[in-house]
Short mmCIF file of C-alpha atoms and ligand atoms in Angstrom, two decimals:
data_model
loop_
_atom_site.label_atom_id
_atom_site.label_comp_id
_atom_site.label_asym_id
_atom_site.label_seq_id
_atom_site.Cartn_x
_atom_site.Cartn_y
_atom_site.Cartn_z
CA MET A 908 -0.77 -27.84 13.09
CA ARG A 909 2.43 -26.54 11.39
CA ILE A 910 3.58 -23.33 9.78
CA ASP A 911 4.93 -23.66 6.21
CA VAL A 912 7.05 -21.02 4.56
CA ASP A 913 7.55 -20.88 0.85
CA ARG A 914 11.02 -19.39 0.72
CA SER A 915 10.87 -18.71 -3.02
CA ARG A 916 8.01 -16.24 -2.28
CA CYS A 917 9.18 -14.54 0.86
CA GLU A 918 10.51 -11.08 0.31
CA GLY A 919 11.38 -10.43 3.95
CA LEU A 920 8.67 -7.69 4.30
CA GLY A 921 8.41 -8.52 8.05
CA MET A 922 4.72 -8.25 8.56
CA CYS A 923 4.66 -11.73 10.04
CA GLU A 924 7.22 -10.62 12.54
CA ALA A 925 5.24 -7.60 13.39
CA MET A 926 2.09 -9.62 14.10
CA ALA A 927 3.69 -12.52 15.83
CA HIS A 928 7.40 -12.11 16.74
CA GLU A 929 7.38 -15.18 18.95
CA PHE A 930 7.00 -17.24 15.77
CA PHE A 931 8.56 -15.26 12.93
CA GLU A 932 11.74 -13.27 12.46
CA VAL A 933 13.31 -11.73 9.47
CA GLY A 934 16.92 -12.82 9.29
CA ASP A 935 20.04 -10.81 7.96
CA ASP A 936 19.53 -12.31 4.56
CA GLY A 937 16.22 -10.73 4.33
CA PHE A 938 14.27 -14.09 4.66
CA VAL A 939 11.81 -15.01 7.37
CA VAL A 940 12.95 -17.55 9.92
CA VAL A 941 10.21 -19.55 11.71
CA ARG A 942 11.26 -19.64 15.35
CA ASP A 943 8.55 -22.01 16.38
CA ASP A 944 6.56 -23.91 13.75
CA SER A 945 4.03 -25.64 15.79
CA PRO A 946 1.84 -22.93 17.65
CA ALA A 947 -0.14 -24.18 20.66
CA GLU A 948 -3.86 -24.27 20.45
CA GLY A 949 -4.28 -20.83 22.21
CA GLN A 950 -1.93 -19.01 19.88
CA ARG A 951 -3.43 -20.04 16.51
CA SER A 952 -5.62 -16.99 15.98
CA PHE A 953 -2.65 -14.64 16.09
CA VAL A 954 -0.44 -16.94 13.97
CA ARG A 955 -3.34 -16.93 11.60
CA ALA A 956 -3.32 -13.15 11.63
CA ALA A 957 0.39 -13.19 10.90
CA ILE A 958 -0.07 -15.57 8.01
CA ASP A 959 -2.84 -13.36 6.50
CA SER A 960 -0.70 -10.30 6.84
CA CYS A 961 2.10 -11.60 4.56
CA PRO A 962 1.79 -9.43 1.33
CA VAL A 963 3.15 -12.13 -0.77
CA SER A 964 1.24 -15.13 0.71
CA ALA A 965 4.55 -16.93 1.59
CA LEU A 966 3.14 -18.46 4.74
CA SER A 967 0.51 -21.15 5.17
CA LEU A 968 -0.79 -23.49 7.95
CA ARG A 969 -0.98 -27.22 7.57
CA ASP A 970 -2.99 -29.51 9.76
CA MET B 1402 -29.49 -11.17 3.35
CA GLY B 1403 -26.81 -9.72 1.13
CA LEU B 1404 -23.33 -8.08 1.71
CA VAL B 1405 -22.36 -5.95 -1.31
CA ILE B 1406 -18.76 -4.98 -1.66
CA VAL B 1407 -17.89 -2.17 -4.27
CA GLY B 1408 -14.34 -2.33 -5.38
CA ALA B 1409 -12.81 -5.67 -6.41
CA SER B 1410 -9.17 -5.26 -5.34
CA LEU B 1411 -7.33 -6.05 -2.16
CA ALA B 1412 -9.69 -4.42 0.46
CA GLY B 1413 -12.67 -5.82 -1.24
CA LEU B 1414 -11.39 -9.31 -1.59
CA ARG B 1415 -10.20 -9.36 2.08
CA ALA B 1416 -13.64 -8.18 3.03
CA ALA B 1417 -15.36 -11.02 1.25
CA GLU B 1418 -12.93 -13.59 2.83
CA SER B 1419 -13.19 -12.25 6.24
CA ALA B 1420 -17.11 -12.05 6.08
CA ARG B 1421 -17.04 -15.86 5.29
CA ARG B 1422 -14.53 -16.54 8.03
CA SER B 1423 -16.76 -14.75 10.51
CA GLY B 1424 -19.66 -17.15 9.70
CA TRP B 1425 -21.62 -15.00 7.30
CA ASP B 1426 -23.72 -17.26 5.17
CA GLY B 1427 -25.67 -14.83 3.12
CA ASP B 1428 -24.93 -13.70 -0.40
CA ILE B 1429 -21.77 -11.84 -1.14
CA THR B 1430 -21.61 -9.71 -4.27
CA LEU B 1431 -18.22 -8.09 -5.40
CA ILE B 1432 -18.70 -5.26 -7.91
CA GLY B 1433 -15.58 -4.10 -9.71
CA ALA B 1434 -14.90 -1.49 -12.36
CA GLU B 1435 -11.96 -3.45 -13.84
CA GLU B 1436 -12.63 -6.66 -15.87
CA HIS B 1437 -10.06 -8.60 -13.86
CA LEU B 1438 -10.52 -10.64 -10.72
CA PRO B 1439 -8.78 -8.90 -7.81
CA TYR B 1440 -5.00 -8.77 -8.36
CA ASP B 1441 -2.00 -7.41 -6.39
CA ARG B 1442 -0.66 -3.85 -7.22
CA PRO B 1443 2.83 -3.60 -5.61
CA PRO B 1444 4.39 -5.90 -8.15
CA LEU B 1445 3.06 -3.64 -10.96
CA SER B 1446 5.82 -1.19 -10.37
CA LYS B 1447 8.40 -3.81 -9.33
CA SER B 1448 8.81 -7.31 -10.79
CA GLN B 1449 6.23 -6.90 -13.41
CA LEU B 1450 8.27 -4.22 -15.16
CA ASP B 1451 10.96 -6.76 -15.74
CA ARG B 1452 11.53 -7.89 -19.28
CA GLY B 1453 9.86 -11.20 -20.06
CA THR B 1454 6.97 -10.87 -17.49
CA PRO B 1455 3.86 -12.63 -18.98
CA ASP B 1456 1.08 -10.30 -19.99
CA ALA B 1457 -1.75 -12.35 -18.22
CA VAL B 1458 -3.20 -11.10 -14.94
CA VAL B 1459 -2.38 -13.34 -12.04
CA PRO B 1460 -5.36 -12.92 -9.62
CA LEU B 1461 -5.06 -13.04 -5.86
CA ARG B 1462 -7.80 -15.81 -5.88
CA SER B 1463 -8.90 -17.90 -8.71
CA ARG B 1464 -12.42 -17.97 -10.02
CA ALA B 1465 -12.73 -21.46 -8.47
CA GLU B 1466 -11.58 -20.15 -5.07
CA LEU B 1467 -14.12 -17.35 -5.18
CA ASP B 1468 -16.99 -19.81 -6.19
CA GLU B 1469 -15.95 -21.89 -3.25
CA LEU B 1470 -16.29 -18.90 -0.95
CA GLY B 1471 -19.72 -18.24 -2.48
CA VAL B 1472 -18.72 -14.79 -3.92
CA THR B 1473 -20.69 -13.53 -6.91
CA THR B 1474 -18.70 -11.09 -9.02
CA LEU B 1475 -19.96 -8.26 -11.28
CA LEU B 1476 -16.78 -7.21 -13.04
CA GLY B 1477 -16.17 -4.47 -15.59
CA SER B 1478 -19.26 -2.64 -14.21
CA PRO B 1479 -18.54 0.30 -12.13
CA ALA B 1480 -21.08 1.37 -9.53
CA THR B 1481 -22.52 4.65 -10.65
CA GLY B 1482 -24.69 5.67 -7.66
CA LEU B 1483 -25.90 4.68 -4.14
CA ASP B 1484 -29.46 4.92 -2.75
CA THR B 1485 -29.05 4.65 0.93
CA THR B 1486 -32.84 4.87 1.70
CA GLY B 1487 -33.74 1.98 -0.55
CA ARG B 1488 -30.33 0.25 0.07
CA THR B 1489 -29.37 -0.34 -3.42
CA VAL B 1490 -26.14 0.14 -5.33
CA LEU B 1491 -26.62 1.45 -8.91
CA VAL B 1492 -24.52 -0.17 -11.65
CA GLY B 1493 -25.73 1.73 -14.71
CA GLU B 1494 -29.35 0.63 -15.13
CA THR B 1495 -29.13 -2.21 -12.63
CA ALA B 1496 -30.01 -1.79 -8.99
CA VAL B 1497 -28.19 -4.21 -6.58
CA PRO B 1498 -29.82 -4.42 -3.23
CA TYR B 1499 -27.76 -4.77 0.01
CA ASP B 1500 -28.32 -5.24 3.66
CA ALA B 1501 -24.69 -4.22 4.40
CA LEU B 1502 -22.36 -2.33 2.03
CA ILE B 1503 -18.61 -2.04 1.94
CA VAL B 1504 -17.07 0.78 0.03
CA ALA B 1505 -13.59 -0.37 -1.22
CA THR B 1506 -13.17 1.65 -4.39
CA GLY B 1507 -9.62 2.78 -3.74
CA ALA B 1508 -8.08 5.70 -5.54
CA THR B 1509 -7.43 6.78 -9.00
CA PRO B 1510 -4.35 8.76 -10.27
CA PHE B 1511 -4.50 12.44 -11.04
CA GLN B 1512 -3.96 12.99 -14.69
CA LEU B 1513 -1.73 15.58 -16.27
CA PRO B 1514 -3.83 18.36 -17.94
CA GLY B 1515 -3.64 18.11 -21.74
CA ALA B 1516 -2.23 14.63 -21.79
CA ALA B 1517 -5.48 12.83 -22.65
CA GLY B 1518 -5.27 10.66 -25.68
CA LEU B 1519 -1.50 11.04 -26.13
CA ALA B 1520 0.30 7.77 -26.77
CA GLY B 1521 3.28 7.14 -24.45
CA VAL B 1522 1.73 9.03 -21.41
CA THR B 1523 0.31 7.01 -18.65
CA GLY B 1524 -0.29 6.53 -14.85
CA LEU B 1525 0.51 3.34 -13.06
CA ARG B 1526 -2.34 1.90 -11.08
CA THR B 1527 -3.77 -0.85 -13.21
CA HIS B 1528 -2.39 -4.14 -14.71
CA ALA B 1529 -2.96 -2.72 -18.29
CA GLU B 1530 -0.94 0.31 -17.42
CA ALA B 1531 1.96 -1.87 -16.12
CA VAL B 1532 1.89 -3.88 -19.35
CA ALA B 1533 2.08 -0.53 -21.30
CA VAL B 1534 5.03 0.64 -19.28
CA ARG B 1535 6.78 -2.63 -19.56
CA ARG B 1536 6.37 -2.73 -23.37
CA ALA B 1537 7.75 0.86 -23.64
CA LEU B 1538 10.76 -0.17 -21.54
CA ASP B 1539 11.16 -3.20 -23.77
CA GLU B 1540 11.48 -0.99 -26.76
CA GLY B 1541 14.18 1.02 -24.90
CA ALA B 1542 12.11 4.07 -24.06
CA ARG B 1543 13.64 7.16 -22.59
CA THR B 1544 11.63 7.56 -19.46
CA VAL B 1545 10.38 10.71 -17.65
CA VAL B 1546 8.56 10.22 -14.45
CA ILE B 1547 6.55 13.23 -13.23
CA GLY B 1548 6.44 13.24 -9.43
CA ALA B 1549 9.12 11.72 -7.11
CA GLY B 1550 6.76 9.71 -5.11
CA PHE B 1551 7.26 6.03 -4.07
CA ILE B 1552 5.64 4.54 -7.24
CA GLY B 1553 7.41 6.95 -9.61
CA SER B 1554 10.63 6.22 -7.96
CA GLU B 1555 10.11 2.51 -8.48
CA ILE B 1556 9.51 3.15 -12.20
CA ALA B 1557 12.68 5.13 -12.54
CA SER B 1558 14.38 2.30 -10.82
CA ALA B 1559 12.97 -0.32 -13.44
CA ALA B 1560 14.16 1.87 -16.26
CA ARG B 1561 17.75 2.25 -14.81
CA LYS B 1562 17.88 -1.48 -14.12
CA ARG B 1563 17.66 -1.96 -17.88
CA GLY B 1564 20.33 0.73 -18.44
CA LEU B 1565 17.76 3.07 -19.93
CA PRO B 1566 17.83 6.83 -19.31
CA ALA B 1567 15.37 7.98 -16.67
CA THR B 1568 14.45 11.49 -15.47
CA ILE B 1569 12.32 12.43 -12.52
CA VAL B 1570 10.70 15.82 -12.41
CA GLU B 1571 9.59 16.93 -9.04
CA ARG B 1572 8.12 20.38 -8.01
CA LEU B 1573 9.49 20.22 -4.46
CA ASP B 1574 13.12 21.05 -3.85
CA VAL B 1575 13.65 17.82 -1.90
CA PRO B 1576 11.81 14.75 -3.00
CA LEU B 1577 9.38 13.35 -0.47
CA SER B 1578 10.26 16.10 1.92
CA ARG B 1579 6.56 16.72 2.78
CA SER B 1580 5.96 13.07 3.72
CA LEU B 1581 9.36 12.06 5.21
CA GLY B 1582 11.06 15.37 6.09
CA PRO B 1583 13.92 17.15 4.46
CA GLU B 1584 16.94 15.01 5.63
CA PRO B 1585 15.37 11.67 4.71
CA GLY B 1586 14.24 13.31 1.42
CA GLU B 1587 17.87 14.19 0.71
CA ILE B 1588 18.89 10.56 1.24
CA CYS B 1589 16.18 9.42 -1.11
CA ALA B 1590 17.51 12.01 -3.68
CA ASP B 1591 20.94 10.53 -3.33
CA LEU B 1592 19.67 7.05 -4.05
CA HIS B 1593 18.32 8.36 -7.33
CA ARG B 1594 21.54 10.15 -8.19
CA ALA B 1595 23.72 7.27 -7.36
CA ALA B 1596 21.70 5.00 -9.73
CA GLY B 1597 22.17 7.60 -12.52
CA THR B 1598 18.61 8.86 -12.52
CA ASP B 1599 18.44 12.48 -13.60
CA LEU B 1600 16.58 14.37 -10.89
CA ARG B 1601 15.08 17.79 -11.87
CA LEU B 1602 13.93 19.31 -8.58
CA GLY B 1603 11.98 22.43 -7.79
CA VAL B 1604 10.57 22.60 -11.30
CA GLY B 1605 7.18 21.87 -12.70
CA VAL B 1606 5.92 20.62 -15.98
CA SER B 1607 4.54 23.27 -18.31
CA GLY B 1608 3.53 21.04 -21.26
CA LEU B 1609 4.32 18.03 -23.38
CA GLU B 1610 5.75 17.78 -26.85
CA SER B 1611 4.43 15.37 -29.34
CA ALA B 1612 4.44 14.18 -32.89
CA GLY B 1613 1.85 12.26 -34.73
CA GLY B 1614 -0.22 11.72 -31.44
CA ARG B 1615 2.74 10.30 -29.55
CA VAL B 1616 4.76 12.13 -26.76
CA THR B 1617 8.26 13.14 -27.70
CA GLY B 1618 9.21 15.30 -24.66
CA VAL B 1619 8.30 17.09 -21.46
CA VAL B 1620 8.63 20.82 -21.26
CA LEU B 1621 9.58 22.11 -17.90
CA ASP B 1622 8.50 25.46 -16.46
CA ASP B 1623 12.16 26.77 -16.49
CA GLY B 1624 11.96 26.47 -20.29
CA THR B 1625 14.00 23.24 -20.71
CA ALA B 1626 12.71 20.31 -22.54
CA VAL B 1627 13.42 16.66 -21.67
CA PRO B 1628 13.13 14.17 -24.52
CA ALA B 1629 10.91 11.22 -23.73
CA ASP B 1630 9.39 8.14 -25.26
CA LEU B 1631 7.49 7.17 -22.05
CA VAL B 1632 6.01 9.67 -19.61
CA VAL B 1633 4.69 8.16 -16.38
CA VAL B 1634 2.54 10.54 -14.26
CA GLY B 1635 2.87 9.91 -10.55
CA ILE B 1636 1.54 13.16 -9.02
CA GLY B 1637 -0.77 11.40 -6.60
CA VAL B 1638 -4.22 9.82 -6.38
CA ARG B 1639 -7.76 10.84 -5.41
CA PRO B 1640 -10.28 8.54 -3.66
CA ALA B 1641 -12.62 7.00 -6.23
CA THR B 1642 -15.86 8.36 -4.77
CA GLY B 1643 -17.41 10.08 -7.79
CA TRP B 1644 -20.25 7.53 -7.48
CA LEU B 1645 -20.98 8.59 -3.97
CA GLU B 1646 -21.16 12.35 -4.62
CA GLU B 1647 -25.02 12.46 -4.92
CA SER B 1648 -25.48 10.22 -1.81
CA PRO B 1649 -25.53 11.25 1.83
CA VAL B 1650 -22.27 9.33 2.63
CA ALA B 1651 -20.01 12.02 4.20
CA LEU B 1652 -16.94 12.66 2.17
CA HIS B 1653 -13.70 14.51 3.21
CA ASP B 1654 -13.77 18.26 2.20
CA GLY B 1655 -10.37 18.18 0.69
CA ASP B 1656 -9.81 14.92 -1.16
CA ARG B 1657 -13.38 13.41 -1.17
CA GLY B 1658 -12.36 10.20 0.55
CA VAL B 1659 -15.00 8.55 2.70
CA LEU B 1660 -15.09 9.84 6.27
CA CYS B 1661 -15.31 6.77 8.70
CA SER B 1662 -15.34 6.21 12.44
CA ALA B 1663 -12.73 4.01 14.08
CA THR B 1664 -14.85 1.03 13.40
CA LEU B 1665 -14.87 1.96 9.73
CA ALA B 1666 -18.52 2.77 9.76
CA THR B 1667 -19.39 5.64 7.26
CA SER B 1668 -21.84 8.36 8.16
CA VAL B 1669 -24.82 6.24 6.90
CA SER B 1670 -26.11 3.18 8.62
CA GLY B 1671 -25.45 -0.22 6.96
CA ALA B 1672 -22.29 1.09 5.08
CA TRP B 1673 -18.62 0.68 5.94
CA ALA B 1674 -15.48 1.72 3.97
CA ALA B 1675 -11.94 0.26 3.69
CA GLY B 1676 -8.55 0.63 2.08
CA ASP B 1677 -7.19 3.68 0.13
CA VAL B 1678 -10.69 5.26 -0.04
CA ALA B 1679 -11.17 5.58 3.65
CA HIS B 1680 -10.21 8.33 6.29
CA PHE B 1681 -10.20 7.10 9.82
CA PRO B 1682 -9.18 8.39 13.16
CA ASN B 1683 -6.25 6.46 14.49
CA SER B 1684 -6.54 6.19 18.19
CA ARG B 1685 -2.98 5.00 18.53
CA PHE B 1686 -1.82 8.30 17.02
CA GLU B 1687 -3.85 10.68 19.24
CA GLY B 1688 -6.86 10.38 16.86
CA ASP B 1689 -4.99 11.63 13.78
CA LEU B 1690 -7.29 11.43 10.80
CA MET B 1691 -5.42 9.08 8.38
CA ARG B 1692 -6.00 7.92 4.82
CA LEU B 1693 -3.36 5.49 3.96
CA GLU B 1694 -2.28 4.19 0.66
CA HIS B 1695 -0.55 1.06 1.81
CA TRP B 1696 -1.05 -2.61 1.17
CA THR B 1697 -1.27 -3.86 4.73
CA ASN B 1698 -3.81 -1.06 5.54
CA ALA B 1699 -6.14 -2.10 2.74
CA ALA B 1700 -5.77 -5.74 3.71
CA GLU B 1701 -6.53 -5.20 7.44
CA GLN B 1702 -9.19 -2.68 6.95
CA GLY B 1703 -11.11 -4.85 4.42
CA ALA B 1704 -11.18 -7.64 6.96
CA LEU B 1705 -12.22 -5.46 9.89
CA ALA B 1706 -14.96 -3.58 7.91
CA ALA B 1707 -16.43 -6.82 6.96
CA ARG B 1708 -16.30 -8.27 10.47
CA ASN B 1709 -18.23 -5.22 11.70
CA ALA B 1710 -20.66 -5.28 8.76
CA VAL B 1711 -21.69 -8.87 9.40
CA ALA B 1712 -21.58 -8.78 13.18
CA ALA B 1713 -24.80 -9.87 14.81
CA PRO B 1714 -26.91 -7.09 16.21
CA GLY B 1715 -25.85 -6.19 19.79
CA VAL B 1716 -22.29 -7.36 19.33
CA ALA B 1717 -19.81 -4.56 20.04
CA PRO B 1718 -17.96 -3.38 16.93
CA GLU B 1719 -14.29 -3.82 16.51
CA PHE B 1720 -12.01 -0.76 16.57
CA LEU B 1721 -8.97 -0.24 14.41
CA ASP B 1722 -5.71 -0.07 16.12
CA THR B 1723 -3.27 0.36 13.24
CA ILE B 1724 0.43 1.00 13.01
CA PRO B 1725 0.82 2.06 9.39
CA TYR B 1726 3.54 0.12 7.42
CA PHE B 1727 4.66 0.20 3.92
CA TRP B 1728 7.73 -0.64 1.87
CA SER B 1729 9.14 0.37 -1.48
CA ASP B 1730 12.05 -1.02 -3.49
CA TRP B 1731 14.38 1.32 -5.31
CA TYR B 1732 17.48 0.31 -7.28
CA GLY B 1733 17.89 -2.87 -5.25
CA HIS B 1734 17.41 -0.98 -1.93
CA ARG B 1735 14.48 -1.55 0.35
CA LEU B 1736 12.86 1.36 2.02
CA GLN B 1737 10.53 0.43 4.94
CA PHE B 1738 8.50 2.76 7.06
CA VAL B 1739 6.39 2.06 10.15
CA GLY B 1740 4.23 4.53 12.09
CA THR B 1741 3.69 8.21 11.10
CA PRO B 1742 6.09 10.84 9.92
CA ARG B 1743 3.90 13.58 11.60
CA ALA B 1744 6.45 14.32 14.25
CA ASP B 1745 8.06 17.01 16.41
CA GLN B 1746 11.57 15.95 15.51
CA VAL B 1747 13.35 13.70 12.94
CA VAL B 1748 16.77 12.15 13.73
CA THR B 1749 18.88 10.25 11.25
CA LEU B 1750 21.37 7.63 12.59
CA GLY B 1751 23.92 5.66 10.66
CA PRO B 1752 25.09 6.33 7.09
CA ARG B 1753 23.13 8.98 5.12
CA GLY B 1754 22.22 6.33 2.64
CA PRO B 1755 21.67 2.53 2.62
CA GLY B 1756 21.81 1.36 6.26
CA ALA B 1757 20.18 4.53 7.67
CA ILE B 1758 17.79 4.45 10.54
CA VAL B 1759 15.56 7.60 10.68
CA LEU B 1760 13.47 8.06 13.87
CA TYR B 1761 10.46 10.32 14.22
CA ARG B 1762 9.68 11.72 17.66
CA ARG B 1763 6.37 12.88 19.00
CA GLY B 1764 6.55 14.14 22.59
CA THR B 1765 8.51 11.38 24.52
CA GLN B 1766 7.29 8.80 22.07
CA LEU B 1767 8.66 7.06 18.99
CA ALA B 1768 6.01 7.99 16.28
CA GLY B 1769 7.64 6.40 13.28
CA VAL B 1770 10.75 4.81 11.79
CA LEU B 1771 12.25 4.68 8.24
CA THR B 1772 14.90 2.25 7.51
CA ILE B 1773 16.87 1.67 4.29
CA ASP B 1774 18.20 -1.90 3.70
CA ARG B 1775 17.47 -3.04 7.28
CA PRO B 1776 14.81 -5.76 6.90
CA ARG B 1777 15.86 -7.43 10.11
CA ASP B 1778 15.55 -4.20 12.19
CA ILE B 1779 12.27 -2.52 11.12
CA MET B 1780 9.88 -4.68 13.08
CA LYS B 1781 11.82 -4.41 16.24
CA PHE B 1782 11.17 -0.61 16.17
CA ARG B 1783 7.55 -1.17 15.38
CA ARG B 1784 6.99 -2.50 18.88
CA LEU B 1785 8.12 0.86 20.25
CA VAL B 1786 5.89 3.10 18.20
CA MET B 1787 3.63 5.23 20.31
CA GLU B 1788 4.51 3.40 23.45
CA PRO B 1789 4.68 5.76 26.49
CA GLY B 1790 8.23 7.15 26.75
CA SER B 1791 9.65 4.96 24.05
CA TRP B 1792 11.83 7.67 22.35
CA GLU B 1793 14.88 7.16 24.50
CA GLU B 1794 14.71 3.44 24.11
CA ALA B 1795 14.36 3.85 20.35
CA LEU B 1796 17.34 6.14 20.21
CA PHE B 1797 19.44 3.68 22.25
CA GLN B 1798 18.47 0.66 20.10
CA ALA B 1799 19.16 2.58 16.88
CA LYS B 1800 22.54 3.55 17.96
CA GLU B 1801 23.31 0.02 18.94
CA ARG B 1802 22.08 -1.26 15.53
CA VAL B 1803 24.04 1.24 13.53
CA GLU B 1804 27.24 0.59 15.52
CA ALA B 1805 26.87 -3.21 15.23
CA ALA B 1806 26.91 -2.87 11.48
CA VAL B 1807 30.27 -1.04 11.47
C1 FAD C 1362 1.97 0.57 -8.74
C2 FAD C 1362 1.70 0.38 -7.27
C3 FAD C 1362 2.60 -0.06 -6.42
C4 FAD C 1362 2.39 -0.12 -4.92
N1 FAD C 1362 3.44 -0.61 -4.19
C5 FAD C 1362 3.15 -0.60 -2.89
C6 FAD C 1362 4.18 -1.10 -1.95
O1 FAD C 1362 5.28 -1.39 -2.34
N2 FAD C 1362 3.88 -1.20 -0.61
C7 FAD C 1362 2.72 -0.78 -0.20
O2 FAD C 1362 2.43 -0.85 1.09
N3 FAD C 1362 1.63 -0.43 -0.91
C8 FAD C 1362 1.87 -0.27 -2.31
N4 FAD C 1362 0.89 0.08 -3.24
C9 FAD C 1362 -0.39 0.45 -2.61
C10 FAD C 1362 -1.39 -0.68 -2.52
O3 FAD C 1362 -1.38 -1.37 -3.71
C11 FAD C 1362 -2.76 -0.08 -2.22
O4 FAD C 1362 -2.80 0.51 -0.94
C12 FAD C 1362 -3.92 -1.12 -2.34
O5 FAD C 1362 -4.05 -1.52 -3.66
C13 FAD C 1362 -5.26 -0.46 -1.95
O6 FAD C 1362 -6.25 -1.44 -2.10
P1 FAD C 1362 -7.79 -0.96 -2.24
O7 FAD C 1362 -8.61 -2.34 -2.36
O8 FAD C 1362 -8.14 -0.14 -1.10
O9 FAD C 1362 -7.86 -0.11 -3.48
P2 FAD C 1362 -7.41 -0.29 -5.09
O10 FAD C 1362 -6.36 -1.32 -5.12
O11 FAD C 1362 -7.31 1.06 -5.67
O12 FAD C 1362 -8.80 -0.98 -5.62
C14 FAD C 1362 -9.98 -0.31 -5.86
C15 FAD C 1362 -10.75 -1.02 -6.99
O13 FAD C 1362 -12.05 -0.48 -7.03
C16 FAD C 1362 -12.37 -0.27 -8.33
N5 FAD C 1362 -13.32 0.82 -8.48
C17 FAD C 1362 -13.12 2.17 -8.53
N6 FAD C 1362 -14.27 2.78 -8.59
C18 FAD C 1362 -15.29 1.83 -8.68
C19 FAD C 1362 -16.64 1.96 -8.88
N7 FAD C 1362 -17.31 3.01 -9.00
N8 FAD C 1362 -17.46 0.74 -8.94
C20 FAD C 1362 -16.72 -0.43 -8.86
N9 FAD C 1362 -15.43 -0.51 -8.70
C21 FAD C 1362 -14.63 0.60 -8.65
C22 FAD C 1362 -11.03 0.03 -9.05
O14 FAD C 1362 -11.18 -0.25 -10.37
C23 FAD C 1362 -10.17 -0.96 -8.22
O15 FAD C 1362 -10.03 -2.15 -8.88
C24 FAD C 1362 1.14 0.22 -4.56
C25 FAD C 1362 0.18 0.57 -5.43
C26 FAD C 1362 0.42 0.78 -6.78
C27 FAD C 1362 -0.67 1.22 -7.68
S1 SF4 C 1363 5.41 -11.29 5.82
FE1 SF4 C 1363 5.75 -12.75 4.23
S2 SF4 C 1363 7.32 -11.82 2.96
FE2 SF4 C 1363 7.28 -10.81 4.82
S3 SF4 C 1363 8.87 -11.82 5.97
FE3 SF4 C 1363 6.97 -12.72 6.60
S4 SF4 C 1363 6.87 -14.45 5.17
FE4 SF4 C 1363 8.29 -13.14 4.30
#
């Protein structure tokens, strides 16, 4: 399972960082940086919550 | 078994998705007053006011995706009443039965008295209204925004971006001073002034001027008149609960929003509420009763209300534990707020403008943070909001962050 970011959509709103800062951080340029793109089994539900929280649907999970 | 969701926007859509994700395999019916599939509102006052934006609605989920989720839609058909004994939602002459109900009817803008039917005067809540505003801007409209709230400020920003004259009329002496406090309000006022928006503060609107059924100006209560081709009314919204007035669902005495518990249950069994329409006690903020008008709140609440609505009997309901968050984009600047501005003290650090960090203190805790153009910083502060004794730490971090920027 991997996290995909659509950089053309990301507006740096930071909700993903709020929900799961181990995985996401907004950088100085105002775009999200994925710090760890392969969440372990036990962390998927909160990565999922982070992905759902993005107001512009810039994040997705791939199997 | 049927789950009925009234209000086909963000909270309603998230409710439908979350019910399915929780394993609900009964019917789901989404009833909406607008003719469109659920679509997103924040872009209506931002990118969609740009020249050249296509007129078509881009829904959050396509018809095919909703079919796949097994969601039946009843669009262009506002609910008109609720029978909680017989468990039916009335849609005109039709009665739609439910086992579980989610109220997600959001809010509707207040209108200016005497503006009905006048061309060139609009609110901004729907796609159609965004198209109307954009067309007026395309024609070079002189724009007057009534009310210096977040949405109104974004509209002034869209007009200035095209080099068009924009005026904001605000009854308060300092814009947003009631919601953000006087000093941050001044900073917001300066953002407008720096962009060339004409701010008229401490003055109300006494009437509109028109010719041939079309607005030509706004008359202020100090007697001056501001010429206008486009008047956008942004004086706040009211929860869309007219259809519940005859029902036993308890509504707020002041604004008539739906009163919920911390599980988003309404006062009647089998009915929950979510999004802009709902008041809820926020346990993280000492039980403050909140009704938020924020994107993330509507998304979260829709999902939580549905999980509770479809939970098996005997399963403990989920409680909300929300830190409010919203953003707004003005003149190329991003304002972001987490937490609550209801505080004992407000401290501004850094420049009194872009780059500012404003901290709100409640007791020894950080209650809220406003940042301007600090996308990297805001969520770091979110972790401190309402944590015991977090105020000192927040002050320390804010100082470090503003100094680092110098
Ligand atoms: C122009 C604009 C810009 C915004 N920008 C931001 C932003 O930058 N950041 C942010 O955090 N938030 C922003 N918001 C707020 C955010 O969009 C709202 O909080 C969110 O839309 C609320 O979702 P909701 O589903 O609760 O209600 P709504 O989106 O209001 O949807 C309610 C739906 O219910 C329908 N309805 C009403 N009555 C009935 C009835 N009787 N029967 C059936 N259907 C009915 C309505 O037609 C509507 O479609 C903005 C809002 C607007 C309007
Ligand atoms: S929530 Fe979405 S828009 Fe915001 S930073 Fe994360 S990916 Fe980007």
